[in-house]
CSV table of N, CA, C and O in Angstrom, one decimal:
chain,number,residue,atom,x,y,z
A,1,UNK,N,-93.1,82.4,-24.9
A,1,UNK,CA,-92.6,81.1,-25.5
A,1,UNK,C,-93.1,81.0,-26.9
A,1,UNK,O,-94.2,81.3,-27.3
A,2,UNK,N,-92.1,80.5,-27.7
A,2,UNK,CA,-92.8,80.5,-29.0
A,2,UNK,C,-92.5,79.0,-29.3
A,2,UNK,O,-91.7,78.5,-28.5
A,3,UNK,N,-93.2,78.1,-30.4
A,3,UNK,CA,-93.1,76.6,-30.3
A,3,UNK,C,-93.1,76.6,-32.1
A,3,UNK,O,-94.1,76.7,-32.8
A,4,UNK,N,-91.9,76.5,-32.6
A,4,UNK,CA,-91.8,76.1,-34.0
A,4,UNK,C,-91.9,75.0,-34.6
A,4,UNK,O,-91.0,74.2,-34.3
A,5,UNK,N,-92.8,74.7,-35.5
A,5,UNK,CA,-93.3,73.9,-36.4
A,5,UNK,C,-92.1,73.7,-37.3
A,5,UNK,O,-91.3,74.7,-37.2
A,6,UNK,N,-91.6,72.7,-38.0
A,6,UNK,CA,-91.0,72.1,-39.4
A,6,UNK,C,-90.1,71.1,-39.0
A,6,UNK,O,-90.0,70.9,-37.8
A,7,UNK,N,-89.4,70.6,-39.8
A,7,UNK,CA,-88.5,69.4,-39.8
A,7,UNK,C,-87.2,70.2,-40.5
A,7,UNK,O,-87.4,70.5,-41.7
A,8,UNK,N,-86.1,70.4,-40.1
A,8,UNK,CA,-84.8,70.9,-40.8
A,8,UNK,C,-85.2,72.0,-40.8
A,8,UNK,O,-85.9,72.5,-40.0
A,9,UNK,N,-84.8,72.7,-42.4
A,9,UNK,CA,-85.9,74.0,-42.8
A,9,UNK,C,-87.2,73.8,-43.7
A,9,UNK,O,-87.9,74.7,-44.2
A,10,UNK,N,-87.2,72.8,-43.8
A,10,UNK,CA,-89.2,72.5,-44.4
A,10,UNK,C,-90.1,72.5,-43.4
A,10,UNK,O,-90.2,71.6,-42.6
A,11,UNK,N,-91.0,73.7,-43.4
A,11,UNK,CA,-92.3,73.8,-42.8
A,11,UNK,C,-91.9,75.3,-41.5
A,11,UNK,O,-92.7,75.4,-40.6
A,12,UNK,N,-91.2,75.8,-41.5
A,12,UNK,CA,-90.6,76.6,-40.3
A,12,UNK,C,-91.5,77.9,-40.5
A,12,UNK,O,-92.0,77.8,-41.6
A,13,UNK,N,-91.8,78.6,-40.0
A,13,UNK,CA,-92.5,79.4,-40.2
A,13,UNK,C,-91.6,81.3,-40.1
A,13,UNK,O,-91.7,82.3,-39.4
A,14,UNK,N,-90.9,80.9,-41.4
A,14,UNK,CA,-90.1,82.1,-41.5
A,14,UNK,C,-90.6,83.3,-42.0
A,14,UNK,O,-89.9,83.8,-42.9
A,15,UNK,N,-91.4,83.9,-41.7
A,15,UNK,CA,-92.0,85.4,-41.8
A,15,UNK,C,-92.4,85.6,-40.0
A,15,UNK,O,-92.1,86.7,-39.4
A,16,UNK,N,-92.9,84.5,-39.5
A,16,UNK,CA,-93.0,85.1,-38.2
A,16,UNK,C,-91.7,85.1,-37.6
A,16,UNK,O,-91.7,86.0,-36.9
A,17,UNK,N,-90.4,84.4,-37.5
A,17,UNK,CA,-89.3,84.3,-37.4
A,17,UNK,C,-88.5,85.0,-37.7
A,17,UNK,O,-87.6,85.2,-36.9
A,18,UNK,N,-88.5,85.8,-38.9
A,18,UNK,CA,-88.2,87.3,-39.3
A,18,UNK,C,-88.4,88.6,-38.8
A,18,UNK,O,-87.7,89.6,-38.8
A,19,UNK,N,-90.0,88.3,-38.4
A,19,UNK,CA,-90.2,89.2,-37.6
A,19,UNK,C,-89.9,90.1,-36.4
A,19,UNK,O,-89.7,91.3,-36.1
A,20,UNK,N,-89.7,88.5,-35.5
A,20,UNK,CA,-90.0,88.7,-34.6
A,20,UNK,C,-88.1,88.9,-34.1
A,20,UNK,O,-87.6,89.3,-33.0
A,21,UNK,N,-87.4,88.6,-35.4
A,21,UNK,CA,-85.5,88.4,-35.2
A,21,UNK,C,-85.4,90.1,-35.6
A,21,UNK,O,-84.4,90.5,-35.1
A,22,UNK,N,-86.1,90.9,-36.2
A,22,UNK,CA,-86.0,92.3,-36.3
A,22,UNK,C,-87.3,93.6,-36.4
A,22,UNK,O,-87.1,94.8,-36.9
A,23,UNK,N,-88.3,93.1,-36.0
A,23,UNK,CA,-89.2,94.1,-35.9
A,23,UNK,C,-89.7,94.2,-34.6
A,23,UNK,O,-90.1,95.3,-34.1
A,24,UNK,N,-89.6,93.3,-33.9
A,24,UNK,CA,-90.4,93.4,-32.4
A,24,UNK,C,-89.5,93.4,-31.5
A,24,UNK,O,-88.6,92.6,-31.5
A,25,UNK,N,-89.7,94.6,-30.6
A,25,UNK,CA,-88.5,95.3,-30.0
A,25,UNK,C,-88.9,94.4,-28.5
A,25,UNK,O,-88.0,93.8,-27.9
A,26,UNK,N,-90.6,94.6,-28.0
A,26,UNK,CA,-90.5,94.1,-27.1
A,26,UNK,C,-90.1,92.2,-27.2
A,26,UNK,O,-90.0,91.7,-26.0
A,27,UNK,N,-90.0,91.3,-28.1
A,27,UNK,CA,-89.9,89.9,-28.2
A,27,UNK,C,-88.4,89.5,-27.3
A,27,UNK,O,-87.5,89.1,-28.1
A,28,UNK,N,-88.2,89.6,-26.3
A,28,UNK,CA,-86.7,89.4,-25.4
A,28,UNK,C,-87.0,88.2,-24.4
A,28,UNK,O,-88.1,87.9,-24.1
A,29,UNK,N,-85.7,87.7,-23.9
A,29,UNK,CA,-85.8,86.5,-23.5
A,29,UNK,C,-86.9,86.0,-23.8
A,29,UNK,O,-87.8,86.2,-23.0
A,30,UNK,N,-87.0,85.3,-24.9
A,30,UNK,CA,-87.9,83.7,-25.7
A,30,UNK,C,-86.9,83.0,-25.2
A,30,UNK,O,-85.7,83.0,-25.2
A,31,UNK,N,-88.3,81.9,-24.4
A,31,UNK,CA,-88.3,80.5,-24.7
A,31,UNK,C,-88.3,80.1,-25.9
A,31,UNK,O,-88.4,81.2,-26.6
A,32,UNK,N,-88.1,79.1,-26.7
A,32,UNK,CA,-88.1,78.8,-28.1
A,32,UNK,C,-87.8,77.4,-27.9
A,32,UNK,O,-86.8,76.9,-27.3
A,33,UNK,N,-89.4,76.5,-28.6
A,33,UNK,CA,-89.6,74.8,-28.4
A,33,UNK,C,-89.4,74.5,-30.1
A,33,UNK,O,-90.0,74.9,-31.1
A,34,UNK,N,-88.4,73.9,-30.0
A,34,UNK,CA,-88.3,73.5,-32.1
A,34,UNK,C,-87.7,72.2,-32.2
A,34,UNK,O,-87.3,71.6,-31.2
A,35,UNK,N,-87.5,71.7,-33.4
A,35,UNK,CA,-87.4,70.1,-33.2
A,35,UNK,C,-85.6,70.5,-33.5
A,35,UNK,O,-84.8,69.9,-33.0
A,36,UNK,N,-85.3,71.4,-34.2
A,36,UNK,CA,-83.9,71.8,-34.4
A,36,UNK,C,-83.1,73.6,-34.0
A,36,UNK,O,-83.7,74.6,-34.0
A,37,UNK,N,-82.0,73.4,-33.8
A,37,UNK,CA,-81.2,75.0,-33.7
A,37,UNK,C,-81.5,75.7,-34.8
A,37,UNK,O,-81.8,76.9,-34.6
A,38,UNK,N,-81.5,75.3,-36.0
A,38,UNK,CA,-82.1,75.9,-37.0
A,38,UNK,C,-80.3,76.4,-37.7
A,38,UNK,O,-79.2,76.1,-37.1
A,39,UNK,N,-80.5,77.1,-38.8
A,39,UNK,CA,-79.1,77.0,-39.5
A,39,UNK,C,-78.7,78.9,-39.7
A,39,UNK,O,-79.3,79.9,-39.6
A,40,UNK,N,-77.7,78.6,-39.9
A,40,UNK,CA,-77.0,80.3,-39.8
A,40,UNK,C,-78.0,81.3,-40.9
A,40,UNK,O,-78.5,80.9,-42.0
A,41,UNK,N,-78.1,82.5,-40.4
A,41,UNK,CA,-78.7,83.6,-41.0
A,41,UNK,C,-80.2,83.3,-41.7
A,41,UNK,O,-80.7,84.1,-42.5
A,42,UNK,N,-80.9,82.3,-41.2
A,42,UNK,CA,-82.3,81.8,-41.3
A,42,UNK,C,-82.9,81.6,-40.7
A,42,UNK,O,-82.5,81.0,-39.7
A,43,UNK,N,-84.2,82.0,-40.7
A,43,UNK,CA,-85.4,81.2,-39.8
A,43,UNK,C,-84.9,81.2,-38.4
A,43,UNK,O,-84.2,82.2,-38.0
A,44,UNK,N,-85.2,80.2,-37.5
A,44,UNK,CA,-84.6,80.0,-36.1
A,44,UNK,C,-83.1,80.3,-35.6
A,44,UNK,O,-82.7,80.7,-34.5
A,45,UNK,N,-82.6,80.1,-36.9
A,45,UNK,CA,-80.9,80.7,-36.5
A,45,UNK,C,-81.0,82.0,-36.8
A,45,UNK,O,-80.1,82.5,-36.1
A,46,UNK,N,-81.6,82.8,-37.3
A,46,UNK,CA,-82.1,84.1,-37.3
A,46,UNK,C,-82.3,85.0,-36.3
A,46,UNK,O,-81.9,86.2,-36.3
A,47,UNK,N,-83.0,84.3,-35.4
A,47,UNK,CA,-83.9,85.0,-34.2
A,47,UNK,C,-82.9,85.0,-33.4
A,47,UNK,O,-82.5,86.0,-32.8
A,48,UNK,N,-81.9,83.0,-33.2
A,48,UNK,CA,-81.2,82.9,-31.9
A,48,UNK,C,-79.9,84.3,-32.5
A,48,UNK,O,-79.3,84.9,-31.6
A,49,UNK,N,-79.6,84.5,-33.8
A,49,UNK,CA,-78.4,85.3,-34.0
A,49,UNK,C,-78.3,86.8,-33.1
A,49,UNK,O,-77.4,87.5,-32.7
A,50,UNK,N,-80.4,86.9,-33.1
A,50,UNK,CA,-80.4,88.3,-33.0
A,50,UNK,C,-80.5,88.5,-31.5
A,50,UNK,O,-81.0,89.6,-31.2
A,51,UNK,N,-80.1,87.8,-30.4
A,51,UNK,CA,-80.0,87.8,-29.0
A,51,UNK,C,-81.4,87.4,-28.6
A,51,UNK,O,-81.3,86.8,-27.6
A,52,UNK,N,-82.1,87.5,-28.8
A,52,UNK,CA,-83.8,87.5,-28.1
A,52,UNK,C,-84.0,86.3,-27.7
A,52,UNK,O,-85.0,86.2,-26.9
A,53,UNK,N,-83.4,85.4,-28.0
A,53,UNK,CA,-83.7,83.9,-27.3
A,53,UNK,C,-83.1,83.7,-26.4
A,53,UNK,O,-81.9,83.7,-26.6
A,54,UNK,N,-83.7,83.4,-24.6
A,54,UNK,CA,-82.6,82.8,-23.7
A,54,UNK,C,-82.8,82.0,-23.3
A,54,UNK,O,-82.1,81.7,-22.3
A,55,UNK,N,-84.1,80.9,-24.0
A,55,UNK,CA,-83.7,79.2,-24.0
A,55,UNK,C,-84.2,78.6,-24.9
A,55,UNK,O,-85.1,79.1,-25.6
A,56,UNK,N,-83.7,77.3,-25.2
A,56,UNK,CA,-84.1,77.1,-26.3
A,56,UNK,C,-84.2,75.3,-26.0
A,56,UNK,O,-83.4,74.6,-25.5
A,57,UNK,N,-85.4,74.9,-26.5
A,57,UNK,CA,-86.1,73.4,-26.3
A,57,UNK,C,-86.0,73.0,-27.8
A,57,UNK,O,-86.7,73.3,-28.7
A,58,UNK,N,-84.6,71.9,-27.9
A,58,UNK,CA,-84.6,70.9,-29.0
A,58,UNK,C,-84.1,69.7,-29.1
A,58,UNK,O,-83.8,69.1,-28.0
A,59,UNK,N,-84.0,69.2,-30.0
A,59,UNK,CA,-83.9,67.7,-30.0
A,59,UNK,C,-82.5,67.5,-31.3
A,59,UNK,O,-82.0,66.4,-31.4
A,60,UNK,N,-82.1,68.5,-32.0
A,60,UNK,CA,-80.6,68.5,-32.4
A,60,UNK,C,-80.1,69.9,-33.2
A,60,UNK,O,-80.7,70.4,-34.1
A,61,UNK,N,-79.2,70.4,-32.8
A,61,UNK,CA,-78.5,71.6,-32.6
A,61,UNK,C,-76.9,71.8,-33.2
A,61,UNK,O,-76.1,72.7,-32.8
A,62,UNK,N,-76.7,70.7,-34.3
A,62,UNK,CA,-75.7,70.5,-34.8
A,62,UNK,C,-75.3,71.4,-35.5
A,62,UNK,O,-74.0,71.5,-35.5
A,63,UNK,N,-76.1,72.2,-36.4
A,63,UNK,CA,-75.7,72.6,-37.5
A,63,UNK,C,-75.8,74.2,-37.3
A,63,UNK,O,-75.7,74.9,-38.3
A,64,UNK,N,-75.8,74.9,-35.9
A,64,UNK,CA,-76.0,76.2,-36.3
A,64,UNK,C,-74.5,76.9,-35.6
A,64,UNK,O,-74.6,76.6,-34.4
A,65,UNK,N,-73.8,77.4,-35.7
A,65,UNK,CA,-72.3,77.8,-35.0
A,65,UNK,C,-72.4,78.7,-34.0
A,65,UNK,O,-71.6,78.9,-33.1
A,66,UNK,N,-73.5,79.5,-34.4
A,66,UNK,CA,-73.7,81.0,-33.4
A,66,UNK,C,-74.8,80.1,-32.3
A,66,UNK,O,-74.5,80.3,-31.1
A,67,UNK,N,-75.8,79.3,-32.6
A,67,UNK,CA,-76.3,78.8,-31.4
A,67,UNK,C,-74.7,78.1,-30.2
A,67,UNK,O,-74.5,78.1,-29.0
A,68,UNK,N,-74.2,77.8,-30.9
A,68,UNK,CA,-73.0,76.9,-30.3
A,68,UNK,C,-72.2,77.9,-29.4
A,68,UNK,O,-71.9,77.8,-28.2
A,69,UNK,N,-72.0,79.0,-30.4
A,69,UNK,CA,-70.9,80.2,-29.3
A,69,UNK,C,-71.6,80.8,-28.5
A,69,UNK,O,-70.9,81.2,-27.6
A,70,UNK,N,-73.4,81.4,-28.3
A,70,UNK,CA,-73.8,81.5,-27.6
A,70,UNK,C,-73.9,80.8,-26.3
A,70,UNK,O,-73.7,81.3,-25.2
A,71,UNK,N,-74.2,79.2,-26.6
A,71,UNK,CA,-74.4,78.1,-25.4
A,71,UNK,C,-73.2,78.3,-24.6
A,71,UNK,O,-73.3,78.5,-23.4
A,72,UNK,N,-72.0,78.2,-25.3
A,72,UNK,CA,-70.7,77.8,-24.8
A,72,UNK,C,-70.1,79.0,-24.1
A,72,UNK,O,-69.2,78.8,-23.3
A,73,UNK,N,-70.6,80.4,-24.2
A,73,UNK,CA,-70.4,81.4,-24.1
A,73,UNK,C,-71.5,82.1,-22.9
A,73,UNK,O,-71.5,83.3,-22.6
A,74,UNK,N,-72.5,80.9,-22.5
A,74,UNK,CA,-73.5,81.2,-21.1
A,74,UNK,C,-74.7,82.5,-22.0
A,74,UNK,O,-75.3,83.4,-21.4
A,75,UNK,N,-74.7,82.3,-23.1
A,75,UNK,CA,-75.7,83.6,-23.6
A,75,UNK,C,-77.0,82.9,-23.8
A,75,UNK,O,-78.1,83.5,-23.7
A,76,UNK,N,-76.8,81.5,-24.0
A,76,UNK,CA,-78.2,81.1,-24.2
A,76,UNK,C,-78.0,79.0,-23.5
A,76,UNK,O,-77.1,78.1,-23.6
A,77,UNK,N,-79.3,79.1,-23.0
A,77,UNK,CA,-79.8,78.1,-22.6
A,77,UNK,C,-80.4,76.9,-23.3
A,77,UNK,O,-81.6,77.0,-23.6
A,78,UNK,N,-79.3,75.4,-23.8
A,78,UNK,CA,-80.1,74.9,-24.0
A,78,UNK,C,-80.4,73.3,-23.2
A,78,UNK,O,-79.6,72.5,-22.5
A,79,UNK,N,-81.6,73.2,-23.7
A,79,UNK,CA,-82.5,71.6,-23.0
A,79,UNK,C,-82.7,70.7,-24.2
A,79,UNK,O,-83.7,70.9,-25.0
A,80,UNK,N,-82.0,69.8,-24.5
A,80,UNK,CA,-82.0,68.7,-25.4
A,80,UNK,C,-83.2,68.0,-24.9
A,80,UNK,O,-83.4,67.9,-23.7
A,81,UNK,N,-83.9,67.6,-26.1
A,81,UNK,CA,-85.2,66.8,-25.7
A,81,UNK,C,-84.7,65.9,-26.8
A,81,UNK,O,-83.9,66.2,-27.7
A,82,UNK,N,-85.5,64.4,-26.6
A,82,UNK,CA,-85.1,63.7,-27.7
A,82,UNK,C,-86.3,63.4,-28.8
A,82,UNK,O,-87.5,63.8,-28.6
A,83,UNK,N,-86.2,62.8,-29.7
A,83,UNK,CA,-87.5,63.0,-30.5
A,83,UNK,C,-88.3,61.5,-30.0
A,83,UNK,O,-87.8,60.4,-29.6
A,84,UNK,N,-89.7,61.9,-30.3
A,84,UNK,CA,-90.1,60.3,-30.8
A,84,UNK,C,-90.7,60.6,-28.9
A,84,UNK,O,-91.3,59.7,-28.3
């Protein structure tokens, strides 16, 4: 399980997110707790692009297209939490 820190993309913790989207072979099905889907070819949309996430805990998921064709497409799991 990994639990991301930031708001939008301020504060996200993108080197470990990079990492872990192309260096770490064993990192497969993540849980993944973040307050957002995160956005295409970055950070959290990064990781979910690179298959290794097969759930994902957030509170809005609007903005990323490949989290979307994943969900819709049964590749990934998500649980809307709400904020606050």
């Amino acid at each position: 399980t990994v639990c991301v820190g930031g708001f939008g993309l301020g504060g996200t913790p993108e080197t470990l997110l990079e990492a872990l989207s192309e260096n770490v072979d064993e990192a497969e099905d993540l849980t993944v707790a973040a307050l957002t889907g995160g956005v295409s070819g970055r950070g959290l949309g990064k990781l979910i692009e690179s298959g290794k996430v097969k759930r994902l805990i957030a509170s809005y998921v609007g903005e990323n297209p490949t989290l979307e064709h994943k969900f819709l497409g049964g590749e990934l799991e998500v649980e809307l939490t709400p904020q606050g």
